[in-house]
Amino acid sequence: AQSVTQPDIHITVSEGASLELRCNYSYGATPYLFWYVQSPGQGLQLLLKYFSGDTLVQGIKGFEAEFKRSQSSFNLRKPSVHWSDAAEYFCAVALSGGYQKVTFGTGTKLQVIP
Amino acid sequence: DGGITQSPKYLFRKEGQNVTLSCEQNLNHDAMYWYRQDPGQGLRLIYYSQIVNDFQKGDIAEGYSVSREKKESFPLTVTSAQKNPTAFYLCASKDSNQPQHFGDGTRLSIL
């Protein structure tokens, strides 16, 4: 069964600083990978997805992620964080693009300080 | 605008009571999902449905039931057998080869 690990429960960065959120997955083949963001009391919004092709994926709100097969990682990055980026971020993996289950990591809560 | 509507936003359950959470989508998606979210545990899959009149158990189905009589609707019933129902419940839908779309959630608490 696939699994997702987000090793950082909580991260604090200064506004304007760069950000990298880590995500590692466990699955034999190339999975379908996602990053979602959640504001308090809200649903999840898709930031970006990787299905195949270019391993550097651009998303919304200035985020990008890089798929590294050798490291089984799909880390999320942003060059300059804004106060509005404070939220919880979830990495997720699926076996395919079909209707099978999606497995989510436990999330990383991002705090942005002035 | 197309989307997923969950209602109510807040729900309270008394001991021994069943409650039903509503999820409606107008995205014409075939598949729908119910997740439970607890602090520090991410999202855990309760049930999912790939087609009308069919659904499968997820990882934590005990104490929950669902139905899928219409493509656009996938209600979740939290039964009295679910001993720890306090959580944030999220509904999602998707098309093949597309990511899931999520509703805004229902927060269920025990009176």
PDB file of C-alpha atoms in Angstrom:
ATOM      1  CA  ALA A   1       0.000   0.000   0.000  1.00  0.00           C
ATOM      2  CA  GLN A   2       1.146   3.492  -0.722  1.00  0.00           C
ATOM      3  CA  SER A   3       2.089   5.854   2.088  1.00  0.00           C
ATOM      4  CA  VAL A   4       3.062   9.499   2.415  1.00  0.00           C
ATOM      5  CA  THR A   5       5.342  11.079   4.989  1.00  0.00           C
ATOM      6  CA  GLN A   6       5.504  14.768   5.779  1.00  0.00           C
ATOM      7  CA  PRO A   7       8.284  14.929   8.372  1.00  0.00           C
ATOM      8  CA  ASP A   8       7.685  18.510   9.456  1.00  0.00           C
ATOM      9  CA  ILE A   9       4.553  19.019  11.555  1.00  0.00           C
ATOM     10  CA  HIS A  10       5.061  22.758  11.930  1.00  0.00           C
ATOM     11  CA  ILE A  11       7.305  25.253  10.097  1.00  0.00           C
ATOM     12  CA  THR A  12       7.810  28.948  10.765  1.00  0.00           C
ATOM     13  CA  VAL A  13       9.302  31.264   8.147  1.00  0.00           C
ATOM     14  CA  SER A  14       9.695  35.009   7.843  1.00  0.00           C
ATOM     15  CA  GLU A  15       7.708  36.860   5.232  1.00  0.00           C
ATOM     16  CA  GLY A  16       9.798  37.142   2.065  1.00  0.00           C
ATOM     17  CA  ALA A  17      11.929  34.116   2.888  1.00  0.00           C
ATOM     18  CA  SER A  18      12.009  30.990   0.765  1.00  0.00           C
ATOM     19  CA  LEU A  19      10.037  27.897   1.689  1.00  0.00           C
ATOM     20  CA  GLU A  20      10.468  24.179   1.172  1.00  0.00           C
ATOM     21  CA  LEU A  21       8.000  21.625   2.528  1.00  0.00           C
ATOM     22  CA  ARG A  22       9.103  18.019   2.422  1.00  0.00           C
ATOM     23  CA  CYS A  23       7.115  15.039   1.193  1.00  0.00           C
ATOM     24  CA  ASN A  24       8.278  11.448   0.802  1.00  0.00           C
ATOM     25  CA  TYR A  25       6.170   8.639  -0.566  1.00  0.00           C
ATOM     26  CA  SER A  26       6.372   4.886  -0.566  1.00  0.00           C
ATOM     27  CA  TYR A  27       5.208   3.141  -3.708  1.00  0.00           C
ATOM     28  CA  GLY A  28       6.888   0.864  -6.232  1.00  0.00           C
ATOM     29  CA  ALA A  29       5.850   2.500  -9.465  1.00  0.00           C
ATOM     30  CA  THR A  30       5.556   6.151 -10.373  1.00  0.00           C
ATOM     31  CA  PRO A  31       2.619   7.513  -8.430  1.00  0.00           C
ATOM     32  CA  TYR A  32       0.326  10.428  -9.075  1.00  0.00           C
ATOM     33  CA  LEU A  33       1.345  13.189  -6.651  1.00  0.00           C
ATOM     34  CA  PHE A  34      -0.497  16.218  -5.321  1.00  0.00           C
ATOM     35  CA  TRP A  35      -0.079  19.168  -2.995  1.00  0.00           C
ATOM     36  CA  TYR A  36      -3.131  20.742  -1.363  1.00  0.00           C
ATOM     37  CA  VAL A  37      -3.511  23.747   0.942  1.00  0.00           C
ATOM     38  CA  GLN A  38      -6.101  24.154   3.669  1.00  0.00           C
ATOM     39  CA  SER A  39      -7.061  27.307   5.548  1.00  0.00           C
ATOM     40  CA  PRO A  40      -8.655  26.847   8.997  1.00  0.00           C
ATOM     41  CA  GLY A  41     -12.207  25.513   8.807  1.00  0.00           C
ATOM     42  CA  GLN A  42     -12.071  25.190   5.031  1.00  0.00           C
ATOM     43  CA  GLY A  43     -11.756  22.438   2.482  1.00  0.00           C
ATOM     44  CA  LEU A  44      -8.611  21.561   0.549  1.00  0.00           C
ATOM     45  CA  GLN A  45      -7.509  23.522  -2.491  1.00  0.00           C
ATOM     46  CA  LEU A  46      -5.251  21.941  -5.101  1.00  0.00           C
ATOM     47  CA  LEU A  47      -1.903  23.718  -5.503  1.00  0.00           C
ATOM     48  CA  LEU A  48      -0.357  21.445  -8.120  1.00  0.00           C
ATOM     49  CA  LYS A  49      -0.212  17.892  -9.397  1.00  0.00           C
ATOM     50  CA  TYR A  50       2.288  15.550 -11.036  1.00  0.00           C
ATOM     51  CA  PHE A  51       1.061  12.781 -13.310  1.00  0.00           C
ATOM     52  CA  SER A  52       3.974  12.350 -15.727  1.00  0.00           C
ATOM     53  CA  GLY A  53       6.412  14.304 -17.866  1.00  0.00           C
ATOM     54  CA  ASP A  54       8.463  17.233 -16.632  1.00  0.00           C
ATOM     55  CA  THR A  55       9.519  16.577 -13.058  1.00  0.00           C
ATOM     56  CA  LEU A  56       9.341  20.273 -12.102  1.00  0.00           C
ATOM     57  CA  VAL A  57       5.699  21.229 -11.748  1.00  0.00           C
ATOM     58  CA  GLN A  58       4.351  24.763 -11.502  1.00  0.00           C
ATOM     59  CA  GLY A  59       1.232  25.445  -9.506  1.00  0.00           C
ATOM     60  CA  ILE A  60      -0.965  28.277  -8.359  1.00  0.00           C
ATOM     61  CA  LYS A  61       0.032  31.077  -5.966  1.00  0.00           C
ATOM     62  CA  GLY A  62       3.697  30.886  -7.064  1.00  0.00           C
ATOM     63  CA  PHE A  63       4.313  27.360  -5.755  1.00  0.00           C
ATOM     64  CA  GLU A  64       6.319  24.674  -7.512  1.00  0.00           C
ATOM     65  CA  ALA A  65       7.266  21.088  -6.698  1.00  0.00           C
ATOM     66  CA  GLU A  66       9.900  18.728  -7.973  1.00  0.00           C
ATOM     67  CA  PHE A  67       9.437  14.993  -8.376  1.00  0.00           C
ATOM     68  CA  LYS A  68      12.643  13.092  -7.591  1.00  0.00           C
ATOM     69  CA  ARG A  69      12.231   9.389  -8.266  1.00  0.00           C
ATOM     70  CA  SER A  70      15.602   8.457  -6.773  1.00  0.00           C
ATOM     71  CA  GLN A  71      14.644  10.042  -3.465  1.00  0.00           C
ATOM     72  CA  SER A  72      10.916   9.181  -3.571  1.00  0.00           C
ATOM     73  CA  SER A  73      10.246  12.812  -2.851  1.00  0.00           C
ATOM     74  CA  PHE A  74       7.902  15.546  -4.049  1.00  0.00           C
ATOM     75  CA  ASN A  75       8.932  18.670  -2.137  1.00  0.00           C
ATOM     76  CA  LEU A  76       6.957  21.896  -2.392  1.00  0.00           C
ATOM     77  CA  ARG A  77       8.808  25.188  -2.811  1.00  0.00           C
ATOM     78  CA  LYS A  78       8.118  28.885  -2.973  1.00  0.00           C
ATOM     79  CA  PRO A  79      10.861  31.492  -3.452  1.00  0.00           C
ATOM     80  CA  SER A  80       9.252  34.242  -1.362  1.00  0.00           C
ATOM     81  CA  VAL A  81       6.536  33.574   1.202  1.00  0.00           C
ATOM     82  CA  HIS A  82       3.639  35.972   1.784  1.00  0.00           C
ATOM     83  CA  TRP A  83       1.691  36.288   5.041  1.00  0.00           C
ATOM     84  CA  SER A  84      -1.358  34.912   3.216  1.00  0.00           C
ATOM     85  CA  ASP A  85       0.482  31.605   2.681  1.00  0.00           C
ATOM     86  CA  ALA A  86       0.002  30.705   6.348  1.00  0.00           C
ATOM     87  CA  ALA A  87      -2.093  27.530   6.247  1.00  0.00           C
ATOM     88  CA  GLU A  88      -1.758  23.768   6.443  1.00  0.00           C
ATOM     89  CA  TYR A  89      -0.270  21.914   3.490  1.00  0.00           C
ATOM     90  CA  PHE A  90      -0.963  18.316   2.547  1.00  0.00           C
ATOM     91  CA  CYS A  91       0.946  16.048   0.199  1.00  0.00           C
ATOM     92  CA  ALA A  92      -1.031  13.184  -1.346  1.00  0.00           C
ATOM     93  CA  VAL A  93      -0.364  10.154  -3.550  1.00  0.00           C
ATOM     94  CA  ALA A  94      -2.543   7.972  -5.758  1.00  0.00           C
ATOM     95  CA  LEU A  95      -1.747   4.811  -7.676  1.00  0.00           C
ATOM     96  CA  SER A  96      -3.300   6.133 -10.860  1.00  0.00           C
ATOM     97  CA  GLY A  97      -5.462   8.898 -12.224  1.00  0.00           C
ATOM     98  CA  GLY A  98      -8.564   6.770 -11.870  1.00  0.00           C
ATOM     99  CA  TYR A  99     -10.992   6.536  -8.993  1.00  0.00           C
ATOM    100  CA  GLN A 100      -8.903   4.595  -6.499  1.00  0.00           C
ATOM    101  CA  LYS A 101      -8.117   5.935  -3.077  1.00  0.00           C
ATOM    102  CA  VAL A 102      -5.804   8.871  -2.527  1.00  0.00           C
ATOM    103  CA  THR A 103      -3.504   8.682   0.501  1.00  0.00           C
ATOM    104  CA  PHE A 104      -2.745  11.906   2.341  1.00  0.00           C
ATOM    105  CA  GLY A 105       0.159  12.883   4.538  1.00  0.00           C
ATOM    106  CA  THR A 106      -0.454  14.210   8.030  1.00  0.00           C
ATOM    107  CA  GLY A 107       0.126  17.795   6.951  1.00  0.00           C
ATOM    108  CA  THR A 108       2.584  20.618   7.649  1.00  0.00           C
ATOM    109  CA  LYS A 109       1.313  23.748   9.336  1.00  0.00           C
ATOM    110  CA  LEU A 110       3.031  26.883   8.036  1.00  0.00           C
ATOM    111  CA  GLN A 111       3.334  29.975  10.176  1.00  0.00           C
ATOM    112  CA  VAL A 112       4.563  33.212   8.567  1.00  0.00           C
ATOM    113  CA  ILE A 113       6.061  35.900  10.784  1.00  0.00           C
ATOM    114  CA  PRO A 114       6.582  39.555   9.793  1.00  0.00           C
TER     115      PRO A 114
ATOM    116  CA  ASP B   1     -20.185  28.082 -10.659  1.00  0.00           C
ATOM    117  CA  GLY B   2     -19.654  24.354 -10.378  1.00  0.00           C
ATOM    118  CA  GLY B   3     -18.581  22.951  -7.071  1.00  0.00           C
ATOM    119  CA  ILE B   4     -19.248  20.777  -4.055  1.00  0.00           C
ATOM    120  CA  THR B   5     -21.672  21.846  -1.344  1.00  0.00           C
ATOM    121  CA  GLN B   6     -21.529  20.328   2.111  1.00  0.00           C
ATOM    122  CA  SER B   7     -24.212  20.995   4.693  1.00  0.00           C
ATOM    123  CA  PRO B   8     -24.575  21.828   7.435  1.00  0.00           C
ATOM    124  CA  LYS B   9     -21.324  23.576   8.264  1.00  0.00           C
ATOM    125  CA  TYR B  10     -21.708  22.689  11.963  1.00  0.00           C
ATOM    126  CA  LEU B  11     -23.604  19.721  13.382  1.00  0.00           C
ATOM    127  CA  PHE B  12     -24.179  18.457  16.892  1.00  0.00           C
ATOM    128  CA  ARG B  13     -25.013  14.900  17.822  1.00  0.00           C
ATOM    129  CA  LYS B  14     -26.583  13.568  20.977  1.00  0.00           C
ATOM    130  CA  GLU B  15     -25.641  10.212  22.440  1.00  0.00           C
ATOM    131  CA  GLY B  16     -27.301   7.335  20.584  1.00  0.00           C
ATOM    132  CA  GLN B  17     -28.356   9.510  17.681  1.00  0.00           C
ATOM    133  CA  ASN B  18     -27.659   9.025  13.983  1.00  0.00           C
ATOM    134  CA  VAL B  19     -26.851  12.131  11.964  1.00  0.00           C
ATOM    135  CA  THR B  20     -26.551  12.621   8.215  1.00  0.00           C
ATOM    136  CA  LEU B  21     -24.100  14.911   6.473  1.00  0.00           C
ATOM    137  CA  SER B  22     -25.013  16.149   3.034  1.00  0.00           C
ATOM    138  CA  CYS B  23     -22.694  16.362   0.026  1.00  0.00           C
ATOM    139  CA  GLU B  24     -23.916  17.600  -3.365  1.00  0.00           C
ATOM    140  CA  GLN B  25     -21.835  18.261  -6.490  1.00  0.00           C
ATOM    141  CA  ASN B  26     -22.734  19.838  -9.810  1.00  0.00           C
ATOM    142  CA  LEU B  27     -19.434  19.043 -11.503  1.00  0.00           C
ATOM    143  CA  ASN B  28     -20.837  15.929 -13.186  1.00  0.00           C
ATOM    144  CA  HIS B  29     -18.078  13.872 -11.580  1.00  0.00           C
ATOM    145  CA  ASP B  30     -18.462  10.109 -11.447  1.00  0.00           C
ATOM    146  CA  ALA B  31     -16.556   9.473  -8.208  1.00  0.00           C
ATOM    147  CA  MET B  32     -17.240  10.865  -4.749  1.00  0.00           C
ATOM    148  CA  TYR B  33     -15.404  10.423  -1.442  1.00  0.00           C
ATOM    149  CA  TRP B  34     -15.843  11.008   2.282  1.00  0.00           C
ATOM    150  CA  TYR B  35     -12.879  11.770   4.533  1.00  0.00           C
ATOM    151  CA  ARG B  36     -12.529  12.314   8.235  1.00  0.00           C
ATOM    152  CA  GLN B  37      -9.943  14.824   9.458  1.00  0.00           C
ATOM    153  CA  ASP B  38      -8.553  14.851  12.989  1.00  0.00           C
ATOM    154  CA  PRO B  39      -5.731  17.112  14.207  1.00  0.00           C
ATOM    155  CA  GLY B  40      -2.329  15.672  13.342  1.00  0.00           C
ATOM    156  CA  GLN B  41      -3.750  12.726  11.409  1.00  0.00           C
ATOM    157  CA  GLY B  42      -4.335  14.114   7.960  1.00  0.00           C
ATOM    158  CA  LEU B  43      -7.323  12.851   5.992  1.00  0.00           C
ATOM    159  CA  ARG B  44      -8.587   9.309   6.406  1.00  0.00           C
ATOM    160  CA  LEU B  45     -10.915   7.743   3.852  1.00  0.00           C
ATOM    161  CA  ILE B  46     -14.308   6.590   5.137  1.00  0.00           C
ATOM    162  CA  TYR B  47     -16.174   5.549   1.974  1.00  0.00           C
ATOM    163  CA  TYR B  48     -15.968   6.226  -1.729  1.00  0.00           C
ATOM    164  CA  SER B  49     -18.200   5.676  -4.721  1.00  0.00           C
ATOM    165  CA  GLN B  50     -17.093   5.336  -8.322  1.00  0.00           C
ATOM    166  CA  ILE B  51     -20.559   5.103  -9.816  1.00  0.00           C
ATOM    167  CA  VAL B  52     -24.210   5.470  -8.862  1.00  0.00           C
ATOM    168  CA  ASN B  53     -25.599   2.653  -6.685  1.00  0.00           C
ATOM    169  CA  ASP B  54     -22.114   1.385  -5.843  1.00  0.00           C
ATOM    170  CA  PHE B  55     -19.677   2.281  -3.063  1.00  0.00           C
ATOM    171  CA  GLN B  56     -16.653   0.835  -1.279  1.00  0.00           C
ATOM    172  CA  LYS B  57     -15.390   0.987   2.278  1.00  0.00           C
ATOM    173  CA  GLY B  58     -12.329   3.035   2.959  1.00  0.00           C
ATOM    174  CA  ASP B  59      -9.889   2.707   5.828  1.00  0.00           C
ATOM    175  CA  ILE B  60     -12.228   3.701   8.675  1.00  0.00           C
ATOM    176  CA  ALA B  61     -15.763   2.721   7.569  1.00  0.00           C
ATOM    177  CA  GLU B  62     -16.928   1.269  10.904  1.00  0.00           C
ATOM    178  CA  GLY B  63     -19.782   3.290  12.388  1.00  0.00           C
ATOM    179  CA  TYR B  64     -20.575   5.056   9.119  1.00  0.00           C
ATOM    180  CA  SER B  65     -22.926   4.385   6.216  1.00  0.00           C
ATOM    181  CA  VAL B  66     -23.444   5.977   2.800  1.00  0.00           C
ATOM    182  CA  SER B  67     -25.734   5.840  -0.212  1.00  0.00           C
ATOM    183  CA  ARG B  68     -25.317   6.879  -3.838  1.00  0.00           C
ATOM    184  CA  GLU B  69     -28.762   7.006  -5.392  1.00  0.00           C
ATOM    185  CA  LYS B  70     -27.959   9.985  -7.595  1.00  0.00           C
ATOM    186  CA  LYS B  71     -24.750  10.981  -9.344  1.00  0.00           C
ATOM    187  CA  GLU B  72     -24.684  14.384  -7.703  1.00  0.00           C
ATOM    188  CA  SER B  73     -25.366  13.282  -4.113  1.00  0.00           C
ATOM    189  CA  PHE B  74     -23.377  11.187  -1.623  1.00  0.00           C
ATOM    190  CA  PRO B  75     -24.744  11.569   1.932  1.00  0.00           C
ATOM    191  CA  LEU B  76     -22.841  10.200   4.920  1.00  0.00           C
ATOM    192  CA  THR B  77     -24.628   8.909   8.015  1.00  0.00           C
ATOM    193  CA  VAL B  78     -22.703   8.835  11.273  1.00  0.00           C
ATOM    194  CA  THR B  79     -24.386   6.131  13.306  1.00  0.00           C
ATOM    195  CA  SER B  80     -24.542   5.658  17.052  1.00  0.00           C
ATOM    196  CA  ALA B  81     -22.003   2.857  16.604  1.00  0.00           C
ATOM    197  CA  GLN B  82     -19.319   5.460  15.877  1.00  0.00           C
ATOM    198  CA  LYS B  83     -18.060   6.086  19.399  1.00  0.00           C
ATOM    199  CA  ASN B  84     -15.778   8.994  18.610  1.00  0.00           C
ATOM    200  CA  PRO B  85     -17.532  11.002  15.894  1.00  0.00           C
ATOM    201  CA  THR B  86     -16.167  14.433  16.770  1.00  0.00           C
ATOM    202  CA  ALA B  87     -14.154  15.491  13.711  1.00  0.00           C
ATOM    203  CA  PHE B  88     -14.113  17.581  10.569  1.00  0.00           C
ATOM    204  CA  TYR B  89     -15.696  15.731   7.633  1.00  0.00           C
ATOM    205  CA  LEU B  90     -14.719  16.475   4.051  1.00  0.00           C
ATOM    206  CA  CYS B  91     -16.435  15.389   0.870  1.00  0.00           C
ATOM    207  CA  ALA B  92     -14.634  15.262  -2.465  1.00  0.00           C
ATOM    208  CA  SER B  93     -15.384  14.360  -6.064  1.00  0.00           C
ATOM    209  CA  LYS B  94     -13.287  13.696  -9.135  1.00  0.00           C
ATOM    210  CA  ASP B  95     -13.227  12.777 -12.776  1.00  0.00           C
ATOM    211  CA  SER B  96     -10.827  10.225 -14.201  1.00  0.00           C
ATOM    212  CA  ASN B  97      -7.262  11.542 -14.557  1.00  0.00           C
ATOM    213  CA  GLN B  98      -8.128  14.680 -12.619  1.00  0.00           C
ATOM    214  CA  PRO B  99      -7.401  15.654  -9.008  1.00  0.00           C
ATOM    215  CA  GLN B 100     -10.069  15.580  -6.336  1.00  0.00           C
ATOM    216  CA  HIS B 101     -12.199  18.662  -5.673  1.00  0.00           C
ATOM    217  CA  PHE B 102     -13.201  19.276  -2.049  1.00  0.00           C
ATOM    218  CA  GLY B 103     -16.163  20.828  -0.302  1.00  0.00           C
ATOM    219  CA  ASP B 104     -15.782  23.205   2.646  1.00  0.00           C
ATOM    220  CA  GLY B 105     -16.441  20.533   5.247  1.00  0.00           C
ATOM    221  CA  THR B 106     -18.822  19.824   8.118  1.00  0.00           C
ATOM    222  CA  ARG B 107     -17.668  19.992  11.732  1.00  0.00           C
ATOM    223  CA  LEU B 108     -19.452  17.424  13.890  1.00  0.00           C
ATOM    224  CA  SER B 109     -19.442  17.706  17.665  1.00  0.00           C
ATOM    225  CA  ILE B 110     -20.996  15.732  20.497  1.00  0.00           C
ATOM    226  CA  LEU B 111     -23.468  17.350  22.886  1.00  0.00           C
TER     227      LEU B 111
END
